[in-house]
Amino acid sequence: MTMVKSQAKHQDLVKLLNITFQNKNLLDNAFIHRSYLNEHKEFAGDSNERLEFLGDSVLSLVVSRFLFENLPKMTEGQLTTIRASLVRTETLAKVGKDLNLGKYLLLSKGEEDSGGRENQSIMANTFEALIGAIYLDSGLESASKVIEHVILKRWKILAKTAISDHKSKLQEVLQRKYHISPTYKLLSTWGPDHAKEFEIGAFYNERLLGKGQGKNKQIAAQNAARSALLTISAQKKQGNKLNN
């Protein structure tokens, strides 16, 4: 199977972002989910995961530089909180949906049937892959212009939940004090399909800092992060530090 003509297939997107791809295969590659390859063994292409990896770094660099230059009175911790709110999965998924990236995705039938085009994680990863593709095709300046257009022009709106975002706060605390990010693991789930409940654990290295429950994994993770922050606060009051 050969690649679809990108410039025609993605004409609405490239027009919206005001970009032109020289290497159109890169643009195609940004929308190939790994599930599609599992179902189409004859497909002559790779998934978008490597582009996602690159785009994540480009996004972090561009957002960090913007905040550094535009918020000179902010502390490192404050900048970290705002950056985390701008590059988190929920924010990037919203940006991806605003750009209608889901309609360009190549997915397996199973992923398609389970709502993959609206899945937050897939949408955020696809946006990162798109940024990686733009960076490889036309450099950091072009990637920066796109990030500015879709994120940084409205950074205050996108970041307004940072103060109440327990996951961002936990990320800030652990990065500032211990130079490590928290991890989240699904501990258990129960209930019927129409009313499932989830329990998520927030971990520092392999140490469980807090648990949280909710009607979806996002809410449960926020509650786990809140519990972890309370654990850290209690340890601080006792004069203790987290053990590695």
Coordinates of C-alpha atoms in Angstrom, one line a residue:
M1 CA 0.0 0.0 0.0
T2 CA 1.3 3.4 -0.8
M3 CA 0.9 6.7 1.0
V4 CA -2.1 8.9 0.2
K5 CA -1.3 12.3 -1.5
S6 CA -0.9 14.3 1.7
Q7 CA -1.3 17.8 0.4
A8 CA -4.7 16.9 -1.0
K9 CA -5.8 14.7 1.9
H10 CA -4.8 17.2 4.5
Q11 CA -5.5 20.4 2.6
D12 CA -7.9 21.7 5.3
L13 CA -5.3 21.2 8.0
V14 CA -2.3 22.7 6.2
K15 CA -4.4 25.7 5.2
L16 CA -5.5 26.1 8.8
L17 CA -2.0 26.0 10.1
N18 CA -0.6 27.9 7.1
I19 CA 2.1 25.4 6.4
T20 CA 3.4 23.5 3.4
F21 CA 5.2 20.1 3.6
Q22 CA 8.1 19.4 1.3
N23 CA 8.3 15.8 2.5
K24 CA 4.7 14.8 2.3
N25 CA 5.5 11.3 3.8
L26 CA 6.2 13.0 7.1
L27 CA 2.7 14.4 7.2
D28 CA 1.2 11.1 6.4
N29 CA 3.4 9.4 9.0
A30 CA 2.0 11.7 11.7
F31 CA -1.4 10.1 11.4
I32 CA -0.5 6.4 11.4
H33 CA -1.5 4.8 14.7
R34 CA 0.3 1.6 15.6
S35 CA -2.9 -0.3 15.7
Y36 CA -3.3 0.2 11.9
L37 CA 0.0 -1.5 11.3
N38 CA -1.0 -4.5 13.4
E39 CA -4.0 -4.9 11.1
H40 CA -2.4 -4.1 7.8
K41 CA 0.8 -6.1 7.6
E42 CA 1.3 -5.0 4.0
F43 CA 1.4 -1.3 4.8
A44 CA 4.8 0.2 3.8
G45 CA 5.2 2.7 6.6
D46 CA 5.9 3.2 10.3
S47 CA 3.7 4.3 13.1
N48 CA 3.8 7.9 14.4
E49 CA 5.4 7.0 17.7
R50 CA 8.9 8.2 16.8
L51 CA 7.5 11.5 15.6
E52 CA 5.5 11.7 18.8
F53 CA 8.7 11.3 20.8
L54 CA 10.4 14.1 18.9
G55 CA 7.4 16.4 18.9
D56 CA 7.1 16.0 22.7
S57 CA 10.6 17.5 23.1
V58 CA 10.0 20.2 20.6
L59 CA 6.8 21.2 22.2
S60 CA 8.4 21.3 25.7
L61 CA 11.3 23.5 24.4
V62 CA 9.1 26.0 22.6
V63 CA 6.6 26.3 25.5
S64 CA 9.5 26.6 28.0
R65 CA 11.2 29.4 26.0
F66 CA 7.9 31.3 25.5
L67 CA 7.2 31.2 29.3
F68 CA 10.8 32.1 30.2
E69 CA 10.8 35.1 27.9
N70 CA 7.3 36.4 28.7
L71 CA 7.0 35.7 32.4
P72 CA 10.3 37.1 33.8
K73 CA 9.0 37.4 37.4
M74 CA 7.8 33.8 37.7
T75 CA 9.8 31.3 39.7
E76 CA 11.0 28.0 38.4
G77 CA 8.2 26.2 40.2
Q78 CA 5.5 28.6 38.8
L79 CA 6.9 28.2 35.3
T80 CA 6.9 24.4 35.7
T81 CA 3.3 24.4 36.8
I82 CA 2.1 26.5 33.8
R83 CA 4.2 24.5 31.3
A84 CA 2.8 21.2 32.7
S85 CA -0.8 22.6 32.2
L86 CA 0.0 23.5 28.6
V87 CA 1.6 20.2 27.5
R88 CA -0.5 17.7 29.5
T89 CA -2.6 15.1 27.7
E90 CA -5.9 16.9 28.3
T91 CA -4.7 20.2 26.9
L92 CA -3.1 18.6 23.8
A93 CA -6.2 16.5 23.2
K94 CA -8.3 19.6 23.2
V95 CA -6.0 21.3 20.7
G96 CA -6.0 18.1 18.6
K97 CA -9.8 18.1 18.6
D98 CA -10.0 21.8 17.7
L99 CA -7.8 21.0 14.7
N100 CA -10.0 17.9 13.9
L101 CA -6.9 15.7 13.8
G102 CA -9.1 12.6 14.4
K103 CA -10.5 12.6 10.9
Y104 CA -7.0 12.1 9.4
L105 CA -6.0 9.1 11.6
L106 CA -5.3 5.6 10.2
L107 CA -6.6 3.2 12.9
S108 CA -7.4 -0.5 13.2
K109 CA -11.1 -1.4 13.1
G110 CA -11.0 -2.3 16.8
E111 CA -9.5 1.1 17.7
E112 CA -12.0 2.8 15.4
D113 CA -15.0 1.0 16.9
S114 CA -13.9 1.8 20.5
G115 CA -13.8 5.6 19.7
G116 CA -10.1 6.0 19.0
R117 CA -10.7 9.1 17.0
E118 CA -11.9 10.8 20.1
N119 CA -9.5 9.2 22.6
Q120 CA -7.7 11.8 24.6
S121 CA -4.4 10.0 24.7
I122 CA -4.4 9.2 20.9
M123 CA -5.4 12.7 20.1
A124 CA -2.6 14.2 22.2
N125 CA 0.0 11.8 20.8
T126 CA -1.1 12.6 17.3
F127 CA -0.7 16.4 17.9
E128 CA 2.8 15.7 19.2
A129 CA 3.6 13.6 16.1
L130 CA 2.4 16.4 13.9
I131 CA 4.7 18.9 15.6
G132 CA 7.6 16.4 15.2
A133 CA 6.8 16.1 11.5
I134 CA 6.7 19.9 11.0
Y135 CA 10.0 20.2 12.8
L136 CA 11.7 17.6 10.6
D137 CA 10.2 19.1 7.5
S138 CA 10.8 22.8 7.9
G139 CA 12.7 23.4 11.2
L140 CA 12.1 24.8 14.7
E141 CA 10.9 28.2 13.5
S142 CA 8.0 26.6 11.6
A143 CA 7.1 24.3 14.5
S144 CA 7.3 27.3 16.8
K145 CA 4.8 29.3 14.7
V146 CA 2.3 26.4 14.7
I147 CA 2.6 26.0 18.5
E148 CA 2.2 29.7 19.0
H149 CA -0.9 29.7 16.8
V150 CA -2.7 26.8 18.5
I151 CA -1.4 27.0 22.1
L152 CA 0.6 30.1 23.0
K153 CA -1.8 32.7 21.7
R154 CA -4.3 31.4 24.3
W155 CA -2.0 30.1 26.9
K156 CA -3.8 31.9 29.7
I157 CA -7.1 30.3 28.9
L158 CA -5.5 26.8 28.5
A159 CA -3.5 27.2 31.7
K160 CA -6.3 28.6 33.9
T161 CA -6.9 25.3 35.6
A162 CA -3.2 24.9 36.6
I163 CA -3.8 26.0 40.2
S164 CA -6.5 23.4 40.8
D165 CA -4.8 20.7 38.7
H166 CA -3.4 18.3 41.3
K167 CA -1.5 16.3 38.7
S168 CA 0.4 19.5 37.5
K169 CA 1.1 20.5 41.1
L170 CA 2.5 17.1 42.0
Q171 CA 4.6 17.1 38.8
E172 CA 6.0 20.5 39.9
V173 CA 6.7 19.4 43.5
L174 CA 8.5 16.2 42.5
Q175 CA 10.5 17.8 39.7
R176 CA 11.6 20.7 41.8
K177 CA 12.6 18.7 44.9
Y178 CA 13.6 15.4 43.5
H179 CA 14.0 15.9 39.7
I180 CA 11.7 13.0 38.9
S181 CA 8.2 12.9 37.5
P182 CA 5.3 10.9 39.2
T183 CA 3.8 7.9 37.5
Y184 CA 0.2 6.7 37.6
K185 CA -1.0 3.1 37.5
L186 CA -4.4 1.6 37.4
L187 CA -4.9 -0.3 40.6
S188 CA -8.4 -1.7 40.2
T189 CA -11.7 -1.2 38.4
W190 CA -15.2 -2.4 39.3
G191 CA -18.9 -1.9 38.5
P192 CA -21.0 -2.5 35.4
D193 CA -19.9 -1.1 32.0
H194 CA -22.3 1.9 32.2
A195 CA -21.1 2.9 35.7
K196 CA -17.5 1.8 36.1
E197 CA -15.3 3.1 38.9
F198 CA -11.6 3.3 38.7
E199 CA -8.8 3.4 41.3
I200 CA -5.5 4.9 40.3
G201 CA -2.2 5.1 42.3
A202 CA 0.3 7.9 42.1
F203 CA 3.9 6.7 42.5
Y204 CA 7.3 8.3 43.2
N205 CA 9.7 5.8 41.8
E206 CA 8.1 2.6 43.0
R207 CA 6.6 4.1 46.2
L208 CA 2.9 4.6 46.3
L209 CA 2.2 8.2 47.5
G210 CA -1.6 8.3 47.1
K211 CA -4.7 6.6 45.7
G212 CA -7.7 8.1 44.0
Q213 CA -11.1 6.9 42.8
G214 CA -13.3 8.3 40.1
K215 CA -15.8 7.6 37.3
N216 CA -13.0 7.7 34.8
K217 CA -9.2 7.4 34.8
Q218 CA -8.6 11.1 34.5
I219 CA -10.7 12.0 37.6
A220 CA -9.1 9.1 39.6
A221 CA -5.6 10.2 38.7
Q222 CA -6.4 13.8 39.8
N223 CA -7.7 12.4 43.1
A224 CA -4.6 10.2 43.4
A225 CA -2.3 13.2 42.9
R226 CA -4.3 15.2 45.5
S227 CA -3.7 12.4 48.0
A228 CA 0.0 12.2 47.1
L229 CA 0.3 16.0 47.7
L230 CA -1.2 15.5 51.2
T231 CA 1.3 12.7 51.9
I232 CA 4.2 14.9 50.9
S233 CA 2.8 17.8 53.0
A234 CA 2.5 15.6 56.0
Q235 CA 6.0 14.3 55.6
K236 CA 7.3 17.8 55.3
K237 CA 5.6 18.8 58.5
Q238 CA 7.3 15.9 60.2
G239 CA 10.7 17.0 58.8
N240 CA 11.0 13.9 56.6
K241 CA 11.9 13.5 53.0
L242 CA 10.7 11.0 50.5
N243 CA 13.0 8.0 50.1
N244 CA 14.2 6.9 46.7

